[in-house]
XYZ file of C-alpha atoms in Angstrom:
366
model
C 13.531 -25.178 -14.417
C 13.761 -22.307 -11.895
C 10.593 -20.487 -13.309
C 6.988 -21.257 -12.539
C 3.870 -19.785 -14.220
C 2.640 -18.670 -17.489
C 1.796 -14.918 -17.184
C 2.337 -14.338 -13.424
C 5.691 -15.938 -13.345
C 8.228 -16.473 -10.523
C 11.909 -17.204 -10.966
C 13.731 -18.009 -7.765
C 17.439 -18.214 -7.004
C 19.810 -18.702 -4.159
C 20.937 -21.379 -1.728
C 20.290 -22.346 1.729
C 23.767 -21.129 2.974
C 24.495 -18.532 0.447
C 24.332 -14.834 0.890
C 20.557 -14.561 0.034
C 17.490 -16.264 -1.380
C 15.734 -14.143 -4.087
C 13.315 -14.015 -6.829
C 11.909 -12.134 -9.759
C 8.253 -11.787 -10.242
C 7.166 -11.071 -13.860
C 3.649 -10.463 -15.196
C 2.261 -8.834 -11.948
C -0.331 -6.197 -12.941
C 0.378 -2.562 -12.334
C -1.017 -0.537 -9.797
C -1.212 -3.141 -7.109
C -0.757 -1.672 -3.575
C 1.706 -3.691 -1.633
C 0.839 -4.267 2.132
C 4.232 -4.777 3.598
C 2.703 -5.769 6.944
C 0.864 -8.567 5.213
C 4.119 -9.644 3.508
C 5.936 -9.790 6.716
C 3.016 -11.709 8.489
C 3.224 -14.317 5.507
C 7.103 -14.549 5.800
C 6.711 -15.047 9.684
C 4.542 -18.002 9.076
C 7.259 -19.639 7.103
C 10.426 -18.716 8.865
C 12.575 -20.984 11.104
C 12.733 -20.851 14.872
C 9.066 -19.971 15.430
C 8.298 -22.735 17.638
C 9.824 -25.715 19.536
C 8.497 -27.828 16.689
C 10.783 -26.371 14.113
C 14.389 -25.865 13.317
C 16.018 -23.514 15.839
C 17.844 -21.668 13.213
C 17.080 -17.978 13.863
C 16.304 -15.899 10.596
C 14.475 -12.685 10.341
C 13.482 -13.407 6.719
C 13.128 -9.718 6.001
C 12.239 -9.005 2.368
C 14.126 -6.270 0.468
C 12.461 -5.291 -2.870
C 14.821 -4.074 -5.458
C 12.482 -3.159 -8.386
C 9.054 -3.248 -9.827
C 7.392 -1.273 -6.907
C 7.121 2.669 -6.720
C 5.421 4.587 -3.913
C 4.170 1.228 -2.662
C 2.411 0.174 -5.864
C 3.460 -2.228 -8.477
C 4.634 -0.725 -11.844
C 3.816 -3.741 -13.960
C 7.681 -4.334 -14.491
C 9.586 -7.210 -12.983
C 9.562 -7.241 -9.144
C 12.993 -8.245 -7.953
C 13.596 -9.072 -4.226
C 16.066 -10.762 -1.993
C 15.817 -12.234 1.671
C 19.302 -12.281 3.128
C 20.615 -15.419 4.956
C 21.824 -14.197 8.386
C 22.405 -17.268 10.380
C 24.167 -19.832 8.249
C 26.268 -22.474 9.938
C 27.919 -24.056 6.849
C 30.488 -25.914 8.951
C 27.738 -28.254 10.173
C 27.835 -29.810 6.567
C 31.634 -30.031 6.084
C 31.480 -33.685 6.841
C 28.900 -34.270 4.023
C 31.102 -33.116 1.118
C 31.865 -36.733 0.042
C 28.792 -38.491 1.412
C 25.339 -39.037 -0.097
C 22.608 -38.447 2.610
C 19.785 -41.010 2.228
C 16.679 -39.806 0.342
C 18.309 -36.424 -0.201
C 19.137 -34.815 -3.594
C 22.781 -35.013 -3.048
C 23.264 -38.155 -5.225
C 20.772 -37.054 -8.013
C 22.278 -33.494 -8.091
C 25.861 -34.971 -8.570
C 24.665 -37.295 -11.376
C 22.941 -34.370 -13.173
C 25.348 -31.559 -12.755
C 28.701 -33.312 -11.726
C 28.941 -30.918 -8.867
C 26.791 -30.056 -5.856
C 26.637 -27.620 -2.824
C 26.549 -29.790 0.347
C 25.855 -26.949 2.654
C 22.165 -27.473 3.744
C 21.495 -29.112 0.376
C 22.303 -25.854 -1.405
C 19.397 -25.336 -4.023
C 17.445 -28.134 -3.068
C 17.022 -26.817 0.387
C 13.482 -25.938 1.474
C 14.865 -22.518 2.177
C 14.323 -21.871 -1.531
C 10.516 -21.665 -0.625
C 11.066 -18.183 0.697
C 10.768 -16.967 -2.777
C 7.542 -18.729 -3.362
C 5.878 -17.188 -0.189
C 6.886 -13.707 -1.147
C 5.112 -14.219 -4.820
C 2.408 -16.005 -2.994
C 1.747 -12.993 -0.639
C 1.463 -10.688 -3.531
C -0.791 -13.040 -5.328
C -2.952 -13.340 -2.230
C -3.308 -9.525 -2.023
C -4.629 -9.405 -5.502
C -6.866 -12.452 -5.113
C -8.279 -11.068 -1.820
C -9.460 -7.876 -3.686
C -11.416 -10.190 -6.090
C -12.935 -12.137 -2.990
C -10.997 -15.343 -3.612
C -9.618 -16.721 -0.543
C -6.858 -19.367 0.006
C -6.335 -21.279 3.256
C -4.545 -24.400 4.319
C -4.257 -26.358 7.492
C -2.550 -29.481 8.975
C -5.020 -32.509 8.500
C -2.666 -35.265 9.481
C 0.779 -35.839 11.163
C 1.921 -39.516 11.246
C -1.111 -41.507 12.199
C -2.950 -38.701 13.817
C -5.604 -37.289 11.455
C -8.653 -35.210 11.338
C -11.680 -37.406 10.224
C -13.830 -34.589 8.949
C -13.762 -32.553 5.850
C -12.671 -28.831 5.704
C -16.327 -27.899 6.178
C -16.406 -29.434 9.611
C -13.657 -27.077 11.219
C -13.339 -23.512 11.836
C -10.320 -22.698 9.738
C -9.914 -19.330 11.561
C -8.479 -21.398 14.362
C -5.626 -22.732 12.321
C -3.137 -20.224 13.449
C -3.998 -20.685 17.163
C -1.487 -23.437 17.673
C 2.033 -24.196 16.568
C 1.167 -27.208 14.310
C -1.580 -25.177 12.415
C -4.404 -27.735 12.991
C -7.904 -26.217 13.430
C -8.843 -29.026 15.937
C -7.547 -28.145 19.398
C -7.426 -31.727 20.618
C -5.924 -33.139 17.557
C -3.371 -30.335 17.421
C -2.190 -31.164 20.999
C -1.683 -34.808 19.879
C 0.186 -33.928 16.856
C 2.497 -31.613 18.720
C 3.220 -34.516 21.166
C 4.097 -36.959 18.456
C 6.387 -34.203 16.758
C 8.202 -33.779 20.093
C 8.581 -37.397 20.676
C 10.051 -38.269 17.192
C 12.324 -35.137 17.600
C 13.700 -36.466 20.989
C 14.461 -39.732 19.310
C 16.544 -37.824 16.411
C 13.781 -39.081 14.091
C 11.213 -37.307 11.762
C 7.635 -37.779 10.776
C 5.559 -36.754 7.694
C 1.831 -35.669 7.223
C -0.936 -34.108 5.085
C -1.928 -30.593 4.510
C -5.348 -29.745 3.186
C -5.758 -26.724 1.099
C -9.215 -24.861 0.341
C -9.737 -22.262 -2.366
C -12.953 -20.226 -2.335
C -14.384 -17.648 -4.729
C -12.878 -18.942 -8.025
C -15.482 -18.263 -10.700
C -16.491 -20.979 -13.173
C -14.562 -21.419 -16.521
C -10.977 -21.052 -15.241
C -8.563 -23.822 -16.452
C -7.413 -24.991 -19.995
C -8.554 -27.941 -21.854
C -6.619 -31.139 -22.136
C -3.018 -30.199 -21.119
C -3.533 -27.066 -19.334
C -6.061 -28.433 -16.749
C -6.430 -26.378 -13.607
C -6.032 -29.344 -11.213
C -2.933 -30.481 -13.265
C -1.434 -26.927 -12.639
C -2.137 -27.280 -9.013
C -0.705 -30.673 -8.816
C 2.485 -29.482 -10.502
C 2.624 -26.525 -8.185
C 2.319 -28.803 -4.945
C 4.638 -31.573 -6.241
C 7.305 -28.952 -6.709
C 7.456 -28.367 -3.009
C 10.309 -30.101 -1.229
C 9.270 -33.378 0.565
C 5.808 -33.664 -1.219
C 4.997 -37.181 -2.201
C 1.364 -37.012 -3.212
C -1.483 -34.734 -4.424
C -5.161 -35.218 -4.723
C -8.216 -32.948 -5.246
C -11.956 -33.553 -4.573
C -12.490 -37.102 -3.290
C -9.150 -38.092 -4.873
C -8.283 -41.496 -4.043
C -11.490 -42.316 -2.121
C -13.463 -41.760 -5.483
C -13.432 -45.446 -6.324
C -15.325 -46.170 -3.157
C -18.347 -44.575 -4.639
C -20.730 -45.682 -7.353
C -21.372 -43.265 -10.282
C -24.907 -42.616 -8.839
C -23.408 -41.634 -5.593
C -20.389 -39.599 -6.878
C -21.969 -37.369 -9.531
C -22.514 -33.798 -8.511
C -25.985 -32.853 -9.409
C -26.558 -29.403 -10.864
C -29.558 -27.145 -9.531
C -30.742 -23.574 -9.892
C -29.654 -21.661 -6.702
C -31.546 -18.412 -6.848
C -30.569 -17.890 -10.572
C -27.037 -19.174 -10.153
C -26.297 -22.632 -11.338
C -24.649 -24.696 -8.398
C -24.164 -28.369 -7.356
C -25.694 -30.128 -4.517
C -22.464 -31.999 -3.762
C -18.889 -31.342 -4.417
C -17.110 -34.635 -4.951
C -15.314 -33.049 -7.932
C -13.328 -30.543 -5.715
C -14.571 -27.592 -7.762
C -13.048 -28.621 -10.953
C -14.586 -30.648 -13.901
C -12.909 -31.431 -17.049
C -10.048 -29.454 -15.793
C -12.012 -26.324 -15.723
C -13.306 -24.632 -12.311
C -17.117 -25.064 -11.903
C -17.506 -22.130 -9.276
C -17.552 -24.527 -6.117
C -14.888 -24.689 -3.449
C -11.546 -26.111 -4.708
C -10.107 -28.440 -2.132
C -7.188 -30.701 -2.328
C -4.731 -32.724 -0.094
C -0.798 -32.596 -0.232
C 1.109 -35.560 1.306
C 4.711 -34.822 2.734
C 7.210 -37.624 3.577
C 9.147 -37.591 6.831
C 12.243 -35.152 6.801
C 15.242 -37.026 5.305
C 17.668 -35.557 7.689
C 17.765 -37.556 10.894
C 19.942 -36.851 13.990
C 20.715 -40.480 14.245
C 23.007 -42.861 12.483
C 22.152 -44.037 9.086
C 23.890 -46.344 6.549
C 24.986 -44.701 3.340
C 27.890 -44.616 0.762
C 30.564 -41.807 -0.172
C 31.222 -40.641 -3.567
C 33.518 -43.514 -4.304
C 30.861 -46.054 -3.365
C 32.468 -46.990 0.021
C 29.764 -47.881 2.430
C 29.877 -45.709 5.592
C 27.819 -44.529 8.613
C 26.323 -41.006 8.669
C 25.032 -38.921 11.569
C 23.957 -35.638 10.559
C 24.573 -32.361 12.519
C 22.955 -28.884 12.311
C 19.359 -27.673 12.897
C 16.560 -29.469 11.250
C 12.724 -29.641 11.361
C 11.591 -32.976 12.729
C 8.333 -32.404 10.682
C 7.902 -29.895 7.878
C 4.198 -29.790 7.908
C 3.670 -26.714 10.321
C 6.050 -24.529 8.169
C 4.669 -25.940 4.900
C 1.197 -24.634 5.429
C 1.945 -21.112 4.206
C 4.042 -22.700 1.310
C 0.969 -24.705 0.053
C -1.100 -21.631 0.265
C 1.589 -19.601 -1.674
C 1.820 -22.038 -4.448
C -2.059 -22.280 -4.662
C -2.300 -18.506 -4.853
C 0.331 -18.095 -7.617
C -1.439 -20.838 -9.677
C -4.899 -19.382 -9.444
C -3.779 -15.821 -10.171
C -1.756 -17.114 -13.114
C -4.659 -19.010 -14.565
C -7.121 -16.110 -13.953
C -4.805 -13.808 -16.010
C -4.298 -16.523 -18.465
C -8.083 -16.647 -18.968
C -8.171 -12.967 -19.970
C -11.379 -12.274 -18.009
C -9.798 -11.157 -14.784
C -10.672 -7.579 -13.549
C -7.411 -6.171 -12.184
C -7.934 -3.956 -9.164
C -6.018 -0.705 -8.625
C -6.474 0.877 -5.173
C -9.857 -0.868 -4.559
C -11.259 0.068 -8.018
C -12.056 -2.338 -10.656
C -10.816 -1.343 -14.022
C -12.610 -2.388 -17.173
C -10.920 -4.678 -19.545
């Protein structure tokens, strides 16, 4: 499956060391003005080489739209785009053609397809997420006009974590440091840890917290189309993700029912809840409160140190990877988490059939 979504659908294509990464966005409403400055901003947040904490691979990651946009507005037809790979170093991977890298997709791709692209992981590379960020940026533009905001931030790197909830921090400070943590002191500690493991040729994982505000109640499908299940599917499709939880998540068992229930009350004519342990979703359907979730990422599998492995013939060998790699994916994964959340929420709003599509700041009736 290279396609995600029901109505607002993204199909991505391309490999890490191929000529380009690209995608086709289908189901995007017509008449949406595309802010290219915003698209570039979102791409710059994901691109490599943006700080000493990331891979030194230098890519401009400029988006070239091929179809579906006329005079700066979407036409309602498929939006095709590509982002050309300009700084490939495929030779760094020549020694990996017959070797399975530990915890990578090399072995599983070989077992499934009988063939694999060893250069940068090919299709399994996180560079594929470029397409998600393009689609996510367009989804964000539409959602923002409907007062729906999506933000994410680094809440943990290794054993360094923020103890408070998202409400305890000024999320506008997320982009003020390279690790994308809204707490200045914790951000400094996280950056120091990433640099430490990088110097050791090792890697470290972490957690990203996502927050979605402004989603109206009633969004989500019953039983098998639950909104939180769709968000979970979106997040678990991101490279290196090992876990997803929303609301209180795995801390929910720590409460009694009398403590955990979100009591309803009349808030100046609007039904609201006094607490939000549910994370804005009940019965798989949004209840109008903030939707918040956490996404756990494993340490990067590629290490610049020796590891034991086997080759395609089953012979044991020693592998020491070359090339340019992130010692921690968390800082660059923040915009990817936001993008997948934006795609999911827009898709489910369109699926509900009650979403007011906005053309040039005007809300059109259904």
